[in-house]
Amino acid sequence: MDLDIAATEENLVEALRRASSQDAAILKPAEEKLREWEIQPGFYSALLNIISTHNLDLNIRWMAVLYMKNGIDKYWRKTAPNAISEEEKILIKRGLISSFNEPVNQIATQRAVLVARIARIDCPKEWGDLLPSLLQTILSNDILIQHRSMLTLQHVIKSIASRRLTGDRRIFQDFTVGVYSFIVNLWNTFTDLFISNICQNESVELIISNLEKAVLILKILRNLTIHGLYRPHENRDCMAFLKVLLDKTKSALECRKQLKGKGIYVLELCEKYINHATKVLVSLLENHPFSFINLIHSSLEFTTYYLFTPEGIQYTYERFSIQCFNIIKGILHCNDYKPLKNTQSSKYNEMVQARDIKLNFFQPNILTEICRRLVTHYFILNQDELDMWDADPETFANDEIGDSWKYSLRPSMETVFVTMFHEFRDILAPVLLELVVETSDIVSSEDLPAILKKDAVYNAVALAAFDLYEEVDFDNWFIRTLSEELKIKHNNYRIIRRRVSVLMGKWAGIKLSPKLRPYMYECVINLLSCQEDMAVRITASSTMRYAIDDFEFDAEQFKDYLEASFNLLFQLLKEVQECETKMHILNVMTLIVERVGHTIQPHTDALIQYLPLIWKESEDHNMLRCAIVSTLVQLVKALGTVVPELTPFLIPIIMLGTDPKQSAIVYLLEDSLELWLTVLENSSGMTSELIQLFNNIPSLLDYSTEAFGLCMGICSVHTLLAPEVVMQTHGLQIMTLCSNMMADLKNEGIMMILRLVELYLRASPTLGPETVLPILPRIFEGVYEGEKYPMIMSMYITVLSRVLISNHNIFSNVLNMLASVHNESEEIVMSKILRVWLLKMPNVSQVEQRKVMGLALANILTIISRPILEMFGSIMIQVLEALNDVIKTDENGVVSDCLILNGDRSPSYFYEESDGLCETEHDQRKKQLIHVDPVHTIVLKEYLQSQIFTLKNTLPLDQYEQLLNLVDADTMSMLKEYITF
């Protein structure tokens, strides 16, 4: 260790020993000391010495590896603070590849990872001799050294292959071309050796030695093939490797049968080899589909032999079967094997070739056999699944609704069935319908094989439901057979009851007559009964979800079944134990609440009482908590008010999910903001708890732009709930934050801010202008500069107009600020703003905005200012246009301002109802705001008349007449229809 470091190597060994202790009193000081040393020169060289000292305690060496891995991540790059010196790096790299005789597998693997992490940064520019050294060492006659060098090479190749920069990829491709033949020869050698060892019944140790190396080389080949070759099919060595890969895999499968009884490890190692061989094919298909074209036929022959023939099935095991299904699915699903209509595509010929190979293989007889095998062999519930159903029905039911087709057998084969059925529907539909006919009779409760076959056929019909729309008369089948089977309560028939439930859920949104929906609801309610099997009940809850979440769902038709459904789901929610199941059922209940709205009110008391308990139990399950919050959102909406029983529960939840200091915010933020917004919209008045909650808003605006829209909505609802409180507490802070954010927001975000600014001005004409003052210079600047986006410009001028109507002093102060920034007079700034205003106002389409602008233009007429006097004629044209927009004549010939509240026009006349089923407290407050809005309380014609009279009385007569002469004759003529000059 370097002399600069504060500890000798012996001290470091002792510190590592203490750092591996379970006693916190010993552990903590040791960790602190190691943190202090980690930036000292020589620290990592000393760690490598400790790792390489084989007679040291394994725990100490293991801790040394961990600290070295962390140190490489933190200090290896040249730009890192306290970076490891170049001299020490050279020593470390030399030490890592000078010895490959590590006896402990775990340490050897970690050493390989260390080399790989450094290689990802340094190789090849800063470590040019790494790969040549590894390739040379692989040729060693020492079995251990050879294995460790292969292990290191595998990790290095994996690490370098993950680099995505174009230059790095090109270097890796050049390296691949140079070594590919060598690596393929190694793979051939060790594959043939382990196959020969097994056939000749050699010792297990020798088999393992060669098999481990074959697996490592196969992993290397996969990365070289997928990431190191730009077009694998253009590389002769690669195609030679791929052509023999399936043959070698067949041999390995035969060897696997002979390995049974020779120990679990060697059997698993052989399976690992087979898995990686098929993984090469899957990866090639996913990443280089055109390089896979020549392998389509042989891969399909290979997979269908092992999956669908009696001779082949005897060699299979679960992981291999999954990989085979994934290969078939990949070939069927690959878009590059479906020719485009555009025959000019550069890949068109290859696409046609791939399609033809695929279609030539999938002849009707093969498709028929595959379909029958899938349904009658693979879809049959096996004994392990039935045992799981008995032992753990929740896990069984949840596994069934999973979609991990790449990793689980049942989803993988079901995905292949659906993909194949969709592509070859005309051939396979008759086959499946024939199976339905074969199993149409109601079978004996004691005949389990017949029940399982019927279950498999029903499963297939459910999976292919969309493609069987025209072929299956589901109404008739449901009434005559399926509903009758639901009545059989024998334990064996739970299998059929569960599958019929799945069928009802699938077909509810495809082809079920509306008149049969009530009968389906009755059937589902029976399946949810407490006397029913647990897995059947969980499946029935999914069926209910499908039935409710359908375009043709009729809440009125469901009304008679609401209480029973909701109560049974609630009972199920209390009985299940798994968080995933609770979340699933809670989501179904939430959907019911959402779809039926206020109708749910009489049935929610028990759920309201239960939710705090489940919330407490779900402390370590954030996704369940998200589901609970979503339920609360719909409950509050359905109830139409925040009931007293919920208040003590709601506020702490919202506080937890919206506090940036709490870790739960990562999971709960969006749902909690939605709940907060809903609570506000349905609250009749402000409370101290809600005021305290609003303290979170400034930090939330700073926390995440993703939640910005909801935060703006909350600010708006809070403002209407208690305008003065909001503005006096956080108004200035929020406006300052919004002003700072505007430069980085897209147009949609800027519009949200401007709507909030306008709401402040509408909600409190007195406090509003002072509160929005921090953001006004940016808005005025937008008009001054001529904002290009029309909707934003419209809002800019609308805000400017409302400020002008409410408070001349604030308007003048902002003009003065702008004049100071641009080093111009206030008159020049006013002139520029007014010119843009008059130029852009004709582009404003909303009549309310045009009227408020017209009111503001009429308002400034009495400000004796040069820009206003000079542009008097243009101002009058725009005011006239606003008058034309709002003055309407009814059928009785009565002329009026169409935006004014009167006996015929209540606030509801001007208010667009919310999306909710019923009007909320917030909707009422928005309507009340209309009562004090100048747009709806000031008659523009009368206001203009008043301003003209004031102007006439203020100005000398000759100056007044000069102003009128600035108005063109046509405009003046039309104005005289409204007012008197």
mmCIF file of C-alpha atoms in Angstrom, residues 340-613:
data_model
loop_
_atom_site.group_PDB
_atom_site.id
_atom_site.type_symbol
_atom_site.label_atom_id
_atom_site.label_comp_id
_atom_site.label_asym_id
_atom_site.label_seq_id
_atom_site.Cartn_x
_atom_site.Cartn_y
_atom_site.Cartn_z
ATOM 1 C CA LEU A 340 -45.695 -4.291 -47.028
ATOM 2 C CA LYS A 341 -48.073 -3.126 -49.732
ATOM 3 C CA ASN A 342 -45.265 -0.880 -50.917
ATOM 4 C CA THR A 343 -43.331 -3.201 -53.219
ATOM 5 C CA GLN A 344 -40.587 -0.580 -53.575
ATOM 6 C CA SER A 345 -39.342 -1.249 -50.034
ATOM 7 C CA SER A 346 -35.698 -2.326 -49.986
ATOM 8 C CA LYS A 347 -36.645 -5.249 -47.727
ATOM 9 C CA TYR A 348 -39.725 -6.335 -49.689
ATOM 10 C CA ASN A 349 -38.122 -9.411 -51.274
ATOM 11 C CA GLU A 350 -36.789 -10.635 -47.916
ATOM 12 C CA MET A 351 -40.208 -10.087 -46.349
ATOM 13 C CA VAL A 352 -41.898 -12.115 -49.092
ATOM 14 C CA GLN A 353 -39.300 -14.856 -48.713
ATOM 15 C CA ALA A 354 -39.880 -15.031 -44.928
ATOM 16 C CA ARG A 355 -43.652 -15.083 -45.349
ATOM 17 C CA ASP A 356 -43.488 -17.860 -47.945
ATOM 18 C CA ILE A 357 -41.230 -20.004 -45.748
ATOM 19 C CA LYS A 358 -43.604 -19.518 -42.844
ATOM 20 C CA LEU A 359 -46.734 -20.289 -44.882
ATOM 21 C CA ASN A 360 -45.119 -23.309 -46.555
ATOM 22 C CA PHE A 361 -44.394 -24.767 -43.144
ATOM 23 C CA PHE A 362 -47.770 -24.063 -41.570
ATOM 24 C CA GLN A 363 -49.803 -26.354 -43.792
ATOM 25 C CA PRO A 364 -53.412 -27.074 -42.680
ATOM 26 C CA ASN A 365 -52.561 -30.523 -41.335
ATOM 27 C CA ILE A 366 -49.693 -29.133 -39.214
ATOM 28 C CA LEU A 367 -51.820 -26.237 -37.953
ATOM 29 C CA THR A 368 -54.644 -28.610 -37.075
ATOM 30 C CA GLU A 369 -52.308 -30.893 -35.139
ATOM 31 C CA ILE A 370 -50.682 -27.956 -33.300
ATOM 32 C CA CYS A 371 -54.077 -26.502 -32.368
ATOM 33 C CA ARG A 372 -55.366 -29.825 -31.078
ATOM 34 C CA ARG A 373 -52.138 -30.473 -29.158
ATOM 35 C CA LEU A 374 -52.176 -27.014 -27.590
ATOM 36 C CA VAL A 375 -55.753 -27.389 -26.405
ATOM 37 C CA THR A 376 -55.846 -31.035 -25.418
ATOM 38 C CA HIS A 377 -52.325 -31.321 -23.997
ATOM 39 C CA TYR A 378 -50.894 -27.967 -22.964
ATOM 40 C CA PHE A 379 -54.094 -26.225 -21.889
ATOM 41 C CA ILE A 380 -55.036 -29.073 -19.560
ATOM 42 C CA LEU A 381 -54.499 -28.056 -15.934
ATOM 43 C CA ASN A 382 -51.752 -30.299 -14.576
ATOM 44 C CA GLN A 383 -51.528 -31.823 -11.118
ATOM 45 C CA ASP A 384 -49.091 -29.161 -9.868
ATOM 46 C CA GLU A 385 -51.562 -26.446 -10.841
ATOM 47 C CA LEU A 386 -54.458 -28.261 -9.189
ATOM 48 C CA ASP A 387 -52.369 -28.729 -6.053
ATOM 49 C CA MET A 388 -51.554 -25.020 -6.041
ATOM 50 C CA TRP A 389 -55.263 -24.261 -6.440
ATOM 51 C CA ASP A 390 -55.967 -26.269 -3.294
ATOM 52 C CA ALA A 391 -53.013 -24.983 -1.297
ATOM 53 C CA ASP A 392 -52.957 -21.332 -2.388
ATOM 54 C CA PRO A 393 -55.990 -20.315 -4.474
ATOM 55 C CA GLU A 394 -55.010 -16.653 -4.485
ATOM 56 C CA THR A 395 -51.593 -17.286 -6.036
ATOM 57 C CA PHE A 396 -53.196 -19.677 -8.513
ATOM 58 C CA ALA A 397 -55.807 -17.118 -9.576
ATOM 59 C CA ASN A 398 -53.258 -14.303 -9.776
ATOM 60 C CA ASP A 399 -50.835 -16.420 -11.813
ATOM 61 C CA GLU A 400 -53.594 -17.054 -14.282
ATOM 62 C CA ILE A 401 -54.071 -13.327 -14.952
ATOM 63 C CA GLY A 402 -50.332 -12.726 -15.459
ATOM 64 C CA ASP A 403 -48.867 -11.758 -18.837
ATOM 65 C CA SER A 404 -45.251 -12.877 -18.459
ATOM 66 C CA TRP A 405 -45.325 -14.978 -21.626
ATOM 67 C CA LYS A 406 -41.550 -14.831 -21.990
ATOM 68 C CA TYR A 407 -40.912 -16.547 -18.678
ATOM 69 C CA SER A 408 -43.945 -18.673 -17.740
ATOM 70 C CA LEU A 409 -45.193 -21.749 -19.534
ATOM 71 C CA ARG A 410 -48.950 -21.191 -19.528
ATOM 72 C CA PRO A 411 -48.844 -17.557 -20.730
ATOM 73 C CA SER A 412 -46.227 -18.480 -23.357
ATOM 74 C CA MET A 413 -48.306 -21.257 -24.907
ATOM 75 C CA GLU A 414 -51.532 -19.223 -24.695
ATOM 76 C CA THR A 415 -49.797 -16.350 -26.479
ATOM 77 C CA VAL A 416 -48.704 -18.698 -29.275
ATOM 78 C CA PHE A 417 -52.270 -20.020 -29.557
ATOM 79 C CA VAL A 418 -53.767 -16.510 -29.818
ATOM 80 C CA THR A 419 -51.139 -15.343 -32.334
ATOM 81 C CA MET A 420 -51.517 -18.478 -34.467
ATOM 82 C CA PHE A 421 -55.319 -18.443 -34.298
ATOM 83 C CA HIS A 422 -55.462 -14.812 -35.370
ATOM 84 C CA GLU A 423 -53.193 -15.405 -38.381
ATOM 85 C CA PHE A 424 -54.758 -18.699 -39.496
ATOM 86 C CA ARG A 425 -58.332 -18.148 -38.327
ATOM 87 C CA ASP A 426 -59.978 -19.703 -41.377
ATOM 88 C CA ILE A 427 -58.100 -22.984 -40.860
ATOM 89 C CA LEU A 428 -58.204 -23.134 -37.054
ATOM 90 C CA ALA A 429 -61.747 -21.920 -36.296
ATOM 91 C CA PRO A 430 -63.355 -25.164 -37.569
ATOM 92 C CA VAL A 431 -60.834 -27.194 -35.538
ATOM 93 C CA LEU A 432 -61.730 -25.358 -32.323
ATOM 94 C CA LEU A 433 -65.464 -25.528 -33.051
ATOM 95 C CA GLU A 434 -65.090 -29.266 -33.548
ATOM 96 C CA LEU A 435 -63.471 -29.499 -30.104
ATOM 97 C CA VAL A 436 -66.375 -27.508 -28.658
ATOM 98 C CA VAL A 437 -68.829 -30.000 -30.151
ATOM 99 C CA GLU A 438 -66.750 -32.906 -28.780
ATOM 100 C CA THR A 439 -67.030 -31.468 -25.263
ATOM 101 C CA SER A 440 -70.546 -30.016 -25.516
ATOM 102 C CA ASP A 441 -72.259 -32.574 -23.320
ATOM 103 C CA ILE A 442 -72.431 -31.965 -19.583
ATOM 104 C CA VAL A 443 -69.937 -34.445 -18.163
ATOM 105 C CA SER A 444 -70.070 -36.370 -14.930
ATOM 106 C CA SER A 445 -68.804 -34.578 -11.826
ATOM 107 C CA GLU A 446 -66.612 -37.588 -11.086
ATOM 108 C CA ASP A 447 -64.964 -37.640 -14.541
ATOM 109 C CA LEU A 448 -62.019 -35.328 -13.844
ATOM 110 C CA PRO A 449 -60.192 -35.949 -17.175
ATOM 111 C CA ALA A 450 -63.340 -34.994 -19.102
ATOM 112 C CA ILE A 451 -63.786 -31.894 -16.921
ATOM 113 C CA LEU A 452 -60.180 -30.859 -17.526
ATOM 114 C CA LYS A 453 -60.549 -31.314 -21.295
ATOM 115 C CA LYS A 454 -63.737 -29.225 -21.295
ATOM 116 C CA ASP A 455 -61.914 -26.566 -19.248
ATOM 117 C CA ALA A 456 -59.091 -26.502 -21.814
ATOM 118 C CA VAL A 457 -61.525 -26.096 -24.728
ATOM 119 C CA TYR A 458 -63.390 -23.321 -22.907
ATOM 120 C CA ASN A 459 -60.052 -21.620 -22.258
ATOM 121 C CA ALA A 460 -59.272 -21.744 -25.990
ATOM 122 C CA VAL A 461 -62.665 -20.255 -26.887
ATOM 123 C CA ALA A 462 -62.088 -17.452 -24.379
ATOM 124 C CA LEU A 463 -58.628 -16.703 -25.782
ATOM 125 C CA ALA A 464 -59.878 -16.715 -29.384
ATOM 126 C CA ALA A 465 -63.103 -14.846 -28.625
ATOM 127 C CA PHE A 466 -62.453 -11.901 -30.968
ATOM 128 C CA ASP A 467 -61.681 -14.212 -33.881
ATOM 129 C CA LEU A 468 -64.726 -16.432 -33.228
ATOM 130 C CA TYR A 469 -67.242 -13.581 -33.278
ATOM 131 C CA GLU A 470 -69.056 -14.837 -36.374
ATOM 132 C CA GLU A 471 -68.752 -18.555 -35.598
ATOM 133 C CA VAL A 472 -70.119 -18.780 -32.054
ATOM 134 C CA ASP A 473 -73.703 -18.066 -31.010
ATOM 135 C CA PHE A 474 -72.709 -17.160 -27.482
ATOM 136 C CA ASP A 475 -76.219 -16.206 -26.323
ATOM 137 C CA ASN A 476 -77.544 -19.666 -27.132
ATOM 138 C CA TRP A 477 -74.469 -21.406 -25.690
ATOM 139 C CA PHE A 478 -74.691 -19.349 -22.523
ATOM 140 C CA ILE A 479 -78.387 -20.059 -21.926
ATOM 141 C CA ARG A 480 -78.441 -23.734 -22.876
ATOM 142 C CA THR A 481 -75.119 -25.053 -21.600
ATOM 143 C CA LEU A 482 -72.836 -22.682 -19.705
ATOM 144 C CA SER A 483 -75.418 -21.372 -17.246
ATOM 145 C CA GLU A 484 -76.554 -24.954 -16.552
ATOM 146 C CA GLU A 485 -72.970 -25.993 -15.790
ATOM 147 C CA LEU A 486 -72.711 -23.155 -13.290
ATOM 148 C CA LYS A 487 -75.475 -24.802 -11.274
ATOM 149 C CA ILE A 488 -73.434 -27.974 -10.644
ATOM 150 C CA LYS A 489 -71.786 -27.419 -7.236
ATOM 151 C CA HIS A 490 -69.545 -30.498 -7.057
ATOM 152 C CA ASN A 491 -65.952 -29.647 -6.086
ATOM 153 C CA ASN A 492 -64.559 -30.938 -9.410
ATOM 154 C CA TYR A 493 -66.949 -28.639 -11.241
ATOM 155 C CA ARG A 494 -65.332 -25.579 -9.691
ATOM 156 C CA ILE A 495 -62.913 -25.933 -12.636
ATOM 157 C CA ILE A 496 -65.784 -25.476 -15.093
ATOM 158 C CA ARG A 497 -67.484 -22.750 -13.053
ATOM 159 C CA ARG A 498 -64.278 -20.756 -13.013
ATOM 160 C CA ARG A 499 -63.760 -21.164 -16.751
ATOM 161 C CA VAL A 500 -67.375 -20.258 -17.556
ATOM 162 C CA SER A 501 -66.811 -17.113 -15.529
ATOM 163 C CA VAL A 502 -63.803 -16.313 -17.732
ATOM 164 C CA LEU A 503 -65.909 -16.938 -20.848
ATOM 165 C CA MET A 504 -68.640 -14.581 -19.653
ATOM 166 C CA GLY A 505 -66.067 -11.874 -18.999
ATOM 167 C CA LYS A 506 -64.452 -12.272 -22.418
ATOM 168 C CA TRP A 507 -67.680 -12.418 -24.402
ATOM 169 C CA ALA A 508 -69.528 -9.711 -22.466
ATOM 170 C CA GLY A 509 -67.894 -7.010 -24.552
ATOM 171 C CA ILE A 510 -67.879 -9.006 -27.794
ATOM 172 C CA LYS A 511 -71.216 -10.684 -28.396
ATOM 173 C CA LEU A 512 -73.703 -10.802 -25.544
ATOM 174 C CA SER A 513 -77.228 -9.516 -26.033
ATOM 175 C CA PRO A 514 -78.158 -6.575 -23.762
ATOM 176 C CA LYS A 515 -81.249 -8.492 -22.661
ATOM 177 C CA LEU A 516 -79.002 -11.277 -21.269
ATOM 178 C CA ARG A 517 -76.839 -8.954 -19.197
ATOM 179 C CA PRO A 518 -79.107 -9.152 -16.108
ATOM 180 C CA TYR A 519 -78.883 -12.945 -16.236
ATOM 181 C CA MET A 520 -75.099 -12.706 -16.510
ATOM 182 C CA TYR A 521 -75.038 -10.404 -13.448
ATOM 183 C CA GLU A 522 -77.033 -13.025 -11.529
ATOM 184 C CA CYS A 523 -74.557 -15.732 -12.538
ATOM 185 C CA VAL A 524 -71.558 -13.630 -11.482
ATOM 186 C CA ILE A 525 -73.200 -12.794 -8.148
ATOM 187 C CA ASN A 526 -73.678 -16.518 -7.512
ATOM 188 C CA LEU A 527 -70.005 -17.116 -8.319
ATOM 189 C CA LEU A 528 -69.017 -14.377 -5.844
ATOM 190 C CA SER A 529 -70.947 -16.052 -3.054
ATOM 191 C CA CYS A 530 -69.072 -16.804 0.180
ATOM 192 C CA GLN A 531 -69.863 -20.522 -0.245
ATOM 193 C CA GLU A 532 -68.033 -20.625 -3.587
ATOM 194 C CA ASP A 533 -64.413 -21.705 -4.084
ATOM 195 C CA MET A 534 -61.929 -18.869 -3.476
ATOM 196 C CA ALA A 535 -60.236 -19.036 -6.909
ATOM 197 C CA VAL A 536 -63.663 -19.026 -8.583
ATOM 198 C CA ARG A 537 -64.658 -15.941 -6.562
ATOM 199 C CA ILE A 538 -61.470 -14.086 -7.534
ATOM 200 C CA THR A 539 -62.052 -14.966 -11.199
ATOM 201 C CA ALA A 540 -65.691 -13.831 -10.894
ATOM 202 C CA SER A 541 -64.459 -10.460 -9.648
ATOM 203 C CA SER A 542 -62.520 -10.120 -12.922
ATOM 204 C CA THR A 543 -65.652 -11.094 -14.838
ATOM 205 C CA MET A 544 -67.544 -8.340 -13.060
ATOM 206 C CA ARG A 545 -64.852 -5.874 -14.047
ATOM 207 C CA TYR A 546 -65.158 -6.823 -17.722
ATOM 208 C CA ALA A 547 -68.946 -6.601 -17.561
ATOM 209 C CA ILE A 548 -68.881 -3.161 -15.942
ATOM 210 C CA ASP A 549 -66.031 -1.741 -18.014
ATOM 211 C CA ASP A 550 -67.908 -2.153 -21.274
ATOM 212 C CA PHE A 551 -69.155 0.421 -23.767
ATOM 213 C CA GLU A 552 -72.700 -0.959 -23.602
ATOM 214 C CA PHE A 553 -72.875 -1.046 -19.799
ATOM 215 C CA ASP A 554 -76.208 0.321 -18.568
ATOM 216 C CA ALA A 555 -76.091 1.584 -14.981
ATOM 217 C CA GLU A 556 -79.874 1.549 -14.745
ATOM 218 C CA GLN A 557 -79.997 -2.115 -15.795
ATOM 219 C CA PHE A 558 -77.332 -2.958 -13.190
ATOM 220 C CA LYS A 559 -79.159 -1.118 -10.399
ATOM 221 C CA ASP A 560 -80.947 -4.203 -9.034
ATOM 222 C CA TYR A 561 -77.655 -6.129 -8.779
ATOM 223 C CA LEU A 562 -75.546 -3.311 -7.358
ATOM 224 C CA GLU A 563 -76.020 -3.992 -3.648
ATOM 225 C CA ALA A 564 -75.363 -7.735 -3.878
ATOM 226 C CA SER A 565 -72.327 -7.295 -6.162
ATOM 227 C CA PHE A 566 -70.755 -4.582 -4.037
ATOM 228 C CA ASN A 567 -71.326 -6.384 -0.749
ATOM 229 C CA LEU A 568 -69.935 -9.692 -2.039
ATOM 230 C CA LEU A 569 -66.862 -7.994 -3.478
ATOM 231 C CA PHE A 570 -66.362 -6.238 -0.174
ATOM 232 C CA GLN A 571 -66.624 -9.553 1.684
ATOM 233 C CA LEU A 572 -64.072 -11.046 -0.708
ATOM 234 C CA LEU A 573 -61.784 -8.060 -0.186
ATOM 235 C CA LYS A 574 -61.779 -8.726 3.560
ATOM 236 C CA GLU A 575 -61.107 -12.445 3.157
ATOM 237 C CA VAL A 576 -58.189 -12.434 0.720
ATOM 238 C CA GLN A 577 -54.668 -12.090 2.085
ATOM 239 C CA GLU A 578 -52.374 -11.256 -0.838
ATOM 240 C CA CYS A 579 -51.810 -7.597 -1.615
ATOM 241 C CA GLU A 580 -52.083 -8.242 -5.340
ATOM 242 C CA THR A 581 -55.511 -9.833 -4.856
ATOM 243 C CA LYS A 582 -56.726 -7.043 -2.583
ATOM 244 C CA MET A 583 -55.572 -4.483 -5.132
ATOM 245 C CA HIS A 584 -57.358 -6.324 -7.944
ATOM 246 C CA ILE A 585 -60.665 -6.539 -6.067
ATOM 247 C CA LEU A 586 -60.398 -2.952 -4.876
ATOM 248 C CA ASN A 587 -59.940 -1.860 -8.483
ATOM 249 C CA VAL A 588 -63.129 -3.702 -9.460
ATOM 250 C CA MET A 589 -65.057 -1.995 -6.652
ATOM 251 C CA THR A 590 -63.603 1.360 -7.662
ATOM 252 C CA LEU A 591 -64.753 0.813 -11.228
ATOM 253 C CA ILE A 592 -68.278 0.021 -10.042
ATOM 254 C CA VAL A 593 -68.338 3.219 -7.987
ATOM 255 C CA GLU A 594 -67.123 5.187 -11.006
ATOM 256 C CA ARG A 595 -69.691 3.691 -13.382
ATOM 257 C CA VAL A 596 -72.784 3.938 -11.163
ATOM 258 C CA GLY A 597 -71.974 7.279 -9.501
ATOM 259 C CA HIS A 598 -74.329 8.518 -6.778
ATOM 260 C CA THR A 599 -76.347 5.297 -6.917
ATOM 261 C CA ILE A 600 -73.628 3.685 -4.794
ATOM 262 C CA GLN A 601 -74.222 5.995 -1.801
ATOM 263 C CA PRO A 602 -76.391 3.637 0.314
ATOM 264 C CA HIS A 603 -73.835 0.808 0.028
ATOM 265 C CA THR A 604 -70.542 2.461 0.961
ATOM 266 C CA ASP A 605 -70.628 2.626 4.773
ATOM 267 C CA ALA A 606 -68.858 -0.704 5.362
ATOM 268 C CA LEU A 607 -66.167 0.077 2.802
ATOM 269 C CA ILE A 608 -65.586 3.520 4.320
ATOM 270 C CA GLN A 609 -65.084 1.886 7.726
ATOM 271 C CA TYR A 610 -62.743 -0.772 6.303
ATOM 272 C CA LEU A 611 -60.439 1.403 4.200
ATOM 273 C CA PRO A 612 -58.460 2.868 7.148
ATOM 274 C CA LEU A 613 -57.731 -0.675 8.345
#
